[in-house]
Coordinates of C-alpha atoms in Angstrom, one line a residue:
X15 CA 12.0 -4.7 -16.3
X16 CA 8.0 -3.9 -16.1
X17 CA 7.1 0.2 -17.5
X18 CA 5.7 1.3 -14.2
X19 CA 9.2 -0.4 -12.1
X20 CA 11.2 1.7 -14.8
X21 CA 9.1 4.7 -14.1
X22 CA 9.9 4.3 -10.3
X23 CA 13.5 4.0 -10.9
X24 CA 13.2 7.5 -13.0
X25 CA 11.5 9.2 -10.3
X26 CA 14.1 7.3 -7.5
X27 CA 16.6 8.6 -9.8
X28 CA 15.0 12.7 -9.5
X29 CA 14.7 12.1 -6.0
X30 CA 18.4 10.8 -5.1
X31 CA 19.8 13.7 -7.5
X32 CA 17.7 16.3 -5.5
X33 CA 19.8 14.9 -2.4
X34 CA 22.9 15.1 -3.8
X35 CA 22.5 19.0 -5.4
X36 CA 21.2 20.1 -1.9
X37 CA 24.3 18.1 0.0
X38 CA 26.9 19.2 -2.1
X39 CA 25.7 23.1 -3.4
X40 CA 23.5 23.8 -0.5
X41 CA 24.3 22.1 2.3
X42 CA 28.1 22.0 2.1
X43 CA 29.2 25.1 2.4
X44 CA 27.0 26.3 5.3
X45 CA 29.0 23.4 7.2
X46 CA 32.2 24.8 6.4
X47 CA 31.3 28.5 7.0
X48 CA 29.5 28.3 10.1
X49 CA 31.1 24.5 11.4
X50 CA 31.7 25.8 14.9
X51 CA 28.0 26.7 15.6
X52 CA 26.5 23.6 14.6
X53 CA 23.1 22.5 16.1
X54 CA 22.7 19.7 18.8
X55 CA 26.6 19.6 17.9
X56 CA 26.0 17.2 15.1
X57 CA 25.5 18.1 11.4
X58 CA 24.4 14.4 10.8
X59 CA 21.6 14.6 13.5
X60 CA 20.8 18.0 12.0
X61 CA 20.1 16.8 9.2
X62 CA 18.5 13.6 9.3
X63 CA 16.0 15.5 12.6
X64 CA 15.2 18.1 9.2
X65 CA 14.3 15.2 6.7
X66 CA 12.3 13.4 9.3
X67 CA 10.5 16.7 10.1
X68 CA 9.7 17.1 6.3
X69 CA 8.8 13.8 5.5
X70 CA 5.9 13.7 8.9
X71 CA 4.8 17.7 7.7
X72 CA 4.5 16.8 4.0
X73 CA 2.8 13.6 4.6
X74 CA 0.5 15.0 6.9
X75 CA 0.1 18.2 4.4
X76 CA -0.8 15.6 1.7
X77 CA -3.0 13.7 3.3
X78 CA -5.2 17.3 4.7
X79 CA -5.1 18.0 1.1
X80 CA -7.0 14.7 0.2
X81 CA -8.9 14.8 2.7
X82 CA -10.2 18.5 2.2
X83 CA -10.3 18.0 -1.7
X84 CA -12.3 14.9 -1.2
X85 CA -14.8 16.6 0.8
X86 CA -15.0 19.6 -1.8
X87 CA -15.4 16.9 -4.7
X88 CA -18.2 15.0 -2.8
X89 CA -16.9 11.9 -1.0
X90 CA -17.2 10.6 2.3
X91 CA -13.9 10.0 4.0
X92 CA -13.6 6.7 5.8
X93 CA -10.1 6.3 6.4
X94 CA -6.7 8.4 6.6
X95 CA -3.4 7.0 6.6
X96 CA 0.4 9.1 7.6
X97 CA 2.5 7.2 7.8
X98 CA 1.1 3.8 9.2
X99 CA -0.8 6.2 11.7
X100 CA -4.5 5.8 10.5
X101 CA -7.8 6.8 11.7
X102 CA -10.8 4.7 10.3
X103 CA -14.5 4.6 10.4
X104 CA -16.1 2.3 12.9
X105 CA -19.7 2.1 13.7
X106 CA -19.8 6.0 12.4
X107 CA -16.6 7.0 14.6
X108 CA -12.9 7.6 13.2
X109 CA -10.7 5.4 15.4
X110 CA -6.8 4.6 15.7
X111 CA -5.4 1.7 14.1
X112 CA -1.7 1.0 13.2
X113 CA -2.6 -0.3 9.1
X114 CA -0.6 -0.3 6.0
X115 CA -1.3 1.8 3.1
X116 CA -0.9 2.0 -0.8
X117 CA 1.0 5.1 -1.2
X118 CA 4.5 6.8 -0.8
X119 CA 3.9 8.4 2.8
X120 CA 0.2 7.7 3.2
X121 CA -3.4 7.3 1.9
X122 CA -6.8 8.2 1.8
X123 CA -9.7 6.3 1.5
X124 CA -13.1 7.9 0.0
X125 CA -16.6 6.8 -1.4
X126 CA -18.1 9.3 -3.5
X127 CA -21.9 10.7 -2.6
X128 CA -22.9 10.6 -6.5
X129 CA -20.9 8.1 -8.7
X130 CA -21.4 10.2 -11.6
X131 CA -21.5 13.5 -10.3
X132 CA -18.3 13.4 -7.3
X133 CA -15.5 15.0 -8.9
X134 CA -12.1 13.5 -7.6
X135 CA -9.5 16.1 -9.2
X136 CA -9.9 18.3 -6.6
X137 CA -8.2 16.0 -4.4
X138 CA -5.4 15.8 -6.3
X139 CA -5.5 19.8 -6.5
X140 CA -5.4 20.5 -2.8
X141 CA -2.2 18.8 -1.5
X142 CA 0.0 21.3 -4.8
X143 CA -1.5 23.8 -3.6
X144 CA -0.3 23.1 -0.1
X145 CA 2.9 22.5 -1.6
X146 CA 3.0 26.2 -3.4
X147 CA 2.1 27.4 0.0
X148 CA 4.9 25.4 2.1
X149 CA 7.2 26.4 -1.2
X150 CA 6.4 30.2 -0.6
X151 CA 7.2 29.9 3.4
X152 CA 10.6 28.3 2.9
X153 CA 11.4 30.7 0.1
X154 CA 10.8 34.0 2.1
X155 CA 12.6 32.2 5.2
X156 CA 15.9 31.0 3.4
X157 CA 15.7 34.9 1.9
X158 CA 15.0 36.2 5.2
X159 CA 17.9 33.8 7.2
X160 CA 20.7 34.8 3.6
X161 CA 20.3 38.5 5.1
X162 CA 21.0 38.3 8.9
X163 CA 23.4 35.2 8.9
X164 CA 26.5 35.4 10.3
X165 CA 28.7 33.2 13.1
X166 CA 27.1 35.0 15.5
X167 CA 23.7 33.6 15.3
X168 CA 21.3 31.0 14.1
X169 CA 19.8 31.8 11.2
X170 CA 22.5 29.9 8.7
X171 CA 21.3 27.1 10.3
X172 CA 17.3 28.0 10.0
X173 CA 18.4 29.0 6.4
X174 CA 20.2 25.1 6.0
X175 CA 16.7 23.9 7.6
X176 CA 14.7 25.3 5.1
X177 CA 16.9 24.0 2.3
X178 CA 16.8 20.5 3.2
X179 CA 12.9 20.6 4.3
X180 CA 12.2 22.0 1.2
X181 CA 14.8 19.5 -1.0
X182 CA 12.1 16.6 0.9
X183 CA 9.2 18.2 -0.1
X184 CA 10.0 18.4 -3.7
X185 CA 11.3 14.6 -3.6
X186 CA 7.9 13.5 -2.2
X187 CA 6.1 15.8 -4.5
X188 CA 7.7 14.6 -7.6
X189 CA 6.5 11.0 -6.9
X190 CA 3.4 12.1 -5.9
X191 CA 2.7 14.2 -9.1
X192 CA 4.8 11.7 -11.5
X193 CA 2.4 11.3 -14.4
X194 CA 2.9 7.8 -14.8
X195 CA 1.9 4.3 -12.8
X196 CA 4.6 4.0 -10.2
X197 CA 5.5 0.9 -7.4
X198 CA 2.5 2.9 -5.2
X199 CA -0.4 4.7 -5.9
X200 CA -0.1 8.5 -7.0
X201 CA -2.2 11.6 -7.6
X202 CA -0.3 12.1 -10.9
X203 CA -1.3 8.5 -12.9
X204 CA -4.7 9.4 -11.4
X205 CA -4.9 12.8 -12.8
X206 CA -3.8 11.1 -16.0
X207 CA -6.1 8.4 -16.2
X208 CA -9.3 10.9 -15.1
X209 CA -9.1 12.7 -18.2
X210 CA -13.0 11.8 -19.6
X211 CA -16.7 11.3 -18.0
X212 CA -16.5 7.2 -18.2
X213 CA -12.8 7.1 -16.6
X214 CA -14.3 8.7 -13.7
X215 CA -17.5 7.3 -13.4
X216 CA -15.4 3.6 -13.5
X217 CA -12.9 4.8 -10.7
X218 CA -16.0 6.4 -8.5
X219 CA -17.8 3.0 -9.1
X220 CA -14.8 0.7 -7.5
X221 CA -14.2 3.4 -4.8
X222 CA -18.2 2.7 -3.5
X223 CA -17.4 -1.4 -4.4
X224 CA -14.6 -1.0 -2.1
X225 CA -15.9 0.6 0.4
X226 CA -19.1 -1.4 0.6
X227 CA -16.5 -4.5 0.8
X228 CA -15.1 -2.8 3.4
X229 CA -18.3 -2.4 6.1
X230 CA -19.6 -5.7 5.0
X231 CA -22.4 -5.1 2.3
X232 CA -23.0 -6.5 -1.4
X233 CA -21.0 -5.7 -4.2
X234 CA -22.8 -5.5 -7.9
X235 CA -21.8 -6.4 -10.5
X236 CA -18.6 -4.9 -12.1
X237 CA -16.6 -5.3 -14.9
X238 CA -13.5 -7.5 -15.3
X239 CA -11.3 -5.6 -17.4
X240 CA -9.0 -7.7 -20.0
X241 CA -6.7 -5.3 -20.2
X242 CA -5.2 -5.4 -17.1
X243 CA -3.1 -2.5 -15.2
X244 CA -2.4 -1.2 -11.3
X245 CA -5.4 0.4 -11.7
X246 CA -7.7 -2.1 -13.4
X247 CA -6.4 -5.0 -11.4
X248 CA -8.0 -3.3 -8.6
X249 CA -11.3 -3.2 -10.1
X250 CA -10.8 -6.9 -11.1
X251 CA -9.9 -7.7 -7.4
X252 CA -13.3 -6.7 -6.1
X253 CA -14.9 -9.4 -8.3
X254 CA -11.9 -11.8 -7.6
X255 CA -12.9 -11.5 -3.7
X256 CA -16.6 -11.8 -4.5
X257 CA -15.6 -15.5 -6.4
X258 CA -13.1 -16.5 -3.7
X259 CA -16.0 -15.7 -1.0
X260 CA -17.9 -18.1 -2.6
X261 CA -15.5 -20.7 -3.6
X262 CA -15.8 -20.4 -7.1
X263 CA -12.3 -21.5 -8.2
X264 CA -12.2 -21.5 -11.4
X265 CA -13.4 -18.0 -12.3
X266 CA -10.8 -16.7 -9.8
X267 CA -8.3 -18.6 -11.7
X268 CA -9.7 -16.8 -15.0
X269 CA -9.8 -13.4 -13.4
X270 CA -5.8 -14.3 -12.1
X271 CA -4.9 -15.3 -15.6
X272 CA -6.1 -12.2 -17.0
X273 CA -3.4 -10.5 -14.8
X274 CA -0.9 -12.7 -16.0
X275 CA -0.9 -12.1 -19.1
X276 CA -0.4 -8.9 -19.1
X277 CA 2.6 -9.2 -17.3
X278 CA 4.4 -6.3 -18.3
X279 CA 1.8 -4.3 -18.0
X280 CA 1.9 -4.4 -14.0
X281 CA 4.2 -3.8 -11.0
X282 CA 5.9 -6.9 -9.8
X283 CA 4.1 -7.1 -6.5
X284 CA 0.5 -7.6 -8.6
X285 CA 2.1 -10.1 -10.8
X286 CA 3.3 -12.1 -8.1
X287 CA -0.3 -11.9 -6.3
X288 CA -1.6 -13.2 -9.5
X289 CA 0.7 -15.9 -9.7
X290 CA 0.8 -17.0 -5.8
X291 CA -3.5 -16.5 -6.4
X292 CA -3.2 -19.4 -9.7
X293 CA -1.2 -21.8 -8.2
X294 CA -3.0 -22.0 -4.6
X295 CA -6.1 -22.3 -6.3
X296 CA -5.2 -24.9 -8.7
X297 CA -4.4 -27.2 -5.5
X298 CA -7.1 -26.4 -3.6
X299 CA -9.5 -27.4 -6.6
X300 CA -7.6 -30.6 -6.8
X301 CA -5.4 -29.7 -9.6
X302 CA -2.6 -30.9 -8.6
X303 CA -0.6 -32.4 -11.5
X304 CA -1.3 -28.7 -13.8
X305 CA -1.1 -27.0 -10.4
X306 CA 2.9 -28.6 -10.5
X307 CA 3.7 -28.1 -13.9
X308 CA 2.6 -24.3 -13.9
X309 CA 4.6 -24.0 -10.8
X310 CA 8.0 -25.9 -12.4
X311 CA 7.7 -23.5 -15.5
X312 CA 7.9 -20.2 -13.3
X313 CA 11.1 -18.3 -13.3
X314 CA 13.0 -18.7 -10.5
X315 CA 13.0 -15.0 -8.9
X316 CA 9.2 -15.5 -9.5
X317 CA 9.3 -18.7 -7.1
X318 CA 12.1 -16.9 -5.2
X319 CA 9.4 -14.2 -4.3
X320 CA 6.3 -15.9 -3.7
X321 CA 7.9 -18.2 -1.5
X322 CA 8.8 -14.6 0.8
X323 CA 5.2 -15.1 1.8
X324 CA 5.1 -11.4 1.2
X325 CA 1.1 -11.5 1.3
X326 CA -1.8 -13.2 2.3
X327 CA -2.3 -14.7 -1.3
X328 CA 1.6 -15.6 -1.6
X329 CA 1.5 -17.5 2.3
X330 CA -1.4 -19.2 1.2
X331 CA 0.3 -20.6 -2.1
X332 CA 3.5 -21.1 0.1
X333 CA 2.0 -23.1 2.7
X334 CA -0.1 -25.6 -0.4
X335 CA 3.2 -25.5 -2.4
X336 CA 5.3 -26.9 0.6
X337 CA 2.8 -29.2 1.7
X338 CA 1.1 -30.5 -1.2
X339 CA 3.8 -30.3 -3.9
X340 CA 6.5 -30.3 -1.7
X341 CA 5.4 -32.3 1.0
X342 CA 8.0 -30.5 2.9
X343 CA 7.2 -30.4 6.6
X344 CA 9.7 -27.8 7.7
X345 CA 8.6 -25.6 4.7
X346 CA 5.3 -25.8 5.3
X347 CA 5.7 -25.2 9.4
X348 CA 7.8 -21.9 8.2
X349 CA 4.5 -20.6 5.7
X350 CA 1.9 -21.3 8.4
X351 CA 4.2 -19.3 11.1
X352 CA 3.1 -16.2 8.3
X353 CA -0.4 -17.0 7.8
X354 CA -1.7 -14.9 11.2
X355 CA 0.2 -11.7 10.2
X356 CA -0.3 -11.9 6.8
X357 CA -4.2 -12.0 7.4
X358 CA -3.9 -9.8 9.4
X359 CA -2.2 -6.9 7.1
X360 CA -5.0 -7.9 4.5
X361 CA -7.0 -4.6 3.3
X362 CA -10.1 -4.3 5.7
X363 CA -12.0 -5.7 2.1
X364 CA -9.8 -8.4 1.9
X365 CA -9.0 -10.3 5.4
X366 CA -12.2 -12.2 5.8
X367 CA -12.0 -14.1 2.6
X368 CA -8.1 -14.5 3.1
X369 CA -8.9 -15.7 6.4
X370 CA -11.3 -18.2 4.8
X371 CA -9.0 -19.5 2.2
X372 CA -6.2 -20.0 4.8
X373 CA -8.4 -22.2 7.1
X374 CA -9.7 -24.3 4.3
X375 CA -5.8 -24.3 3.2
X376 CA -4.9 -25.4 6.4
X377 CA -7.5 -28.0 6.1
X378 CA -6.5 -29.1 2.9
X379 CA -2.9 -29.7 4.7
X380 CA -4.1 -31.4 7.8
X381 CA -6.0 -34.0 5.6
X382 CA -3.1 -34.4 3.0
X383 CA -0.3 -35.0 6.0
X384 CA -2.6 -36.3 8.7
X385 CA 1.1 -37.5 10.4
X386 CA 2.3 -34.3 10.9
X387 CA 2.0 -32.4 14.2
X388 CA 0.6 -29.1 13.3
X389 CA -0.9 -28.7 16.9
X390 CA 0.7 -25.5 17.6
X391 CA -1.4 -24.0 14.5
X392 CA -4.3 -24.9 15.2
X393 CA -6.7 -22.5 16.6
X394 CA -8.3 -23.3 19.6
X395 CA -12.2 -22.4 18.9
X396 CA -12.9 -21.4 22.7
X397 CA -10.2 -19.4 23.1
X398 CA -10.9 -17.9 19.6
X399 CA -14.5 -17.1 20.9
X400 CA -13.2 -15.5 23.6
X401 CA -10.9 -13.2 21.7
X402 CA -13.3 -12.4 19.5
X403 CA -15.5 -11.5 22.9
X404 CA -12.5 -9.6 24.0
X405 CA -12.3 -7.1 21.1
X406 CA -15.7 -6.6 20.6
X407 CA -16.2 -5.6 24.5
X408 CA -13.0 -3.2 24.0
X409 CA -14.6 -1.6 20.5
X410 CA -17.9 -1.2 22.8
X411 CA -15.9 0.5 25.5
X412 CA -13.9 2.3 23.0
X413 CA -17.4 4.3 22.1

């Protein structure tokens, strides 16, 4: 088991202790007392309305604070992220989408105004101080509900409210403030890795990368780190993506391997994207015997997981694995049912070159299995024109 997957089992650990101590110390014996006054008549129902209300407040708290701290540190905000709920920049407008994010209950995206000058701490400041404030508020209500209880009225149950929403808060807090790399991305390994001038100048530089990947323009140059974490790999991805734009095979493969070797150095899901990433690409540069023998000498739950299709780089290696090393028609018919969605779910920065790399894949399959009917996954280019006219009209109209 990889550091950063035994760091999230820690924190899982805190989190599922912090339910249990407010069930059975907290909770408990409120039930029992006041039992016959129970809200909506179901404790259950109580309960899980009070987590749900938490977890939306404390996301939404969280992401404020980002989004205030980022403004305070010098950033431009371009997208925000509760809960799947997201508003991104457009054409200078924030709009609705429905998008995935990297992140426990959200995420916020930022390009600084100054790479050496924007100061990104004080987004990490803003949502504990939020925190202190929601901490206070619950405090001085459970004090306020202890007094006046009785099985008369309400307030054990606004007292048993603010228990549980507060018992929430602290278990999203304490993976949000974790100082260690965890599954998803947190303000406490970012606090911990921003601790000198260069370290911040390097994370500003890939927050402007990414967000000129993001709108379309060109990327400089950047470094590709050897030493490869959560953190760095990201940094490597935006020159990966430059060299997959441009077909350049065999310095993706390098930048992939780089990943790979460090192995237990990153989270299972980046591994796997590195792996899914080497294999595709050694088929679609017509390495097919190495392409086989890297592929036999994987462990199984590595094969296990790529073959999920869990991502646009682990559908693409899916549908050349099936086809080409396989030759598996069912197999492959099962990937290239995943290869829409899984485009698109690619980051904004992402989804044109994964688009890209699936067509050509596709192309690759086509020409390799020309007796297969693969009909149905074809796309038809006028009615592809016209979709594209379709949602261009609506973001027109949209403005």
């Amino acid at each position: 088991m990889k550091k950063n997957d035994i760091n999230a089992l820690v924190v899982y650990v805190i989190m599922l202790a912090i339910a249990i101590v407010t069930g059975l110390v907290f909770i408990r014996p409120t039930f029992a007392e006041f039992n016959a006054s129970i809200p909506l008549n179901n404790g259950f129902l109580f309960i899980l309305l009070s987590v749900l209300g938490s977890i939306l407040f404390n996301a939404t708290i969280i992401e404020l604070g980002h989004v205030i701290g980022a403004k305070i540190g010098g950033y431009e905000i371009y997208s925000v992220c509760v809960l799947w709920f997201s508003l991104k920049k457009r054409k200078g407008k924030m709009r609705f989408r429905i998008a995935n994010f990297d992140g426990l209950t959200g995420e916020t995206k930022v390009t600084p105004k100054d790479v050496s000058k924007s100061n990104p701490k004080p987004a990490i400041y803003f949502p504990m101080l939020f925190l202190l404030l929601e901490v206070i508020a619950n405090i001085f209500l459970i004090s306020f509900a202890s007094v006046l209880q009785d099985s008369n009225n309400s307030w054990p149950w606004w007292k048993a409210f603010a228990i549980v929403f507060l018992a929430a808060a602290f278990m999203i807090y304490i993976y949000q403030i974790f100082p260690a790399q965890l599954d998803n991305k947190n303000d406490g390994y970012l606090f911990a890795i921003l601790t000198n001038q260069t370290n911040k100048e390097a994370y500003n530089n890939m927050l402007l990368s990414e967000y000129k990947m993001a709108i379309g323009e060109e990327v400089g140059e950047l470094p590709v780190y050897d030493k490869v974490t959560d953190y760095t790999s990201r940094i490597n991805d935006l020159t990966l993506y430059k060299k997959l734009d441009n077909l350049e095979y065999a310095e993706a493969i390098a930048i992939c391997e780089k990943t790979i070797s460090c192995e237990n150095d990153v989270s299972d899901r980046v591994f796997f994207t590195a792996v899914s990433n080497k294999v595709s690409l050694m088929i679609l540069s017509n390495q097919i015997e190495e392409a086989r023998e890297y592929w036999i000498s994987q462990k199984h739950d590595t094969k296990k997981t790529v073959l999920t299709g869990f991502n646009a780089p682990s559908v693409r290696a899916y549908m050349l694995i099936s086809a080409i090393l396989d030759a598996s028609e069912t197999e492959t018919k099962r990937a290239l049912e995943l290869a829409e969605g899984s485009i698109r779910t690619s980051a904004t920065n992402k989804k044109s070159v994964e688009e890209k790399l699936i067509n050509i894949s596709f192309d690759e399959i086509v020409k390799a299995h020309p007796d297969w009917d693969l009909s149905e996954y074809q796309d038809d280019p006028e009615e592809k024109e016209e979709e594209a006219e379709e949602e261009e009209e609506s973001e027109d109209s949209a403005e």
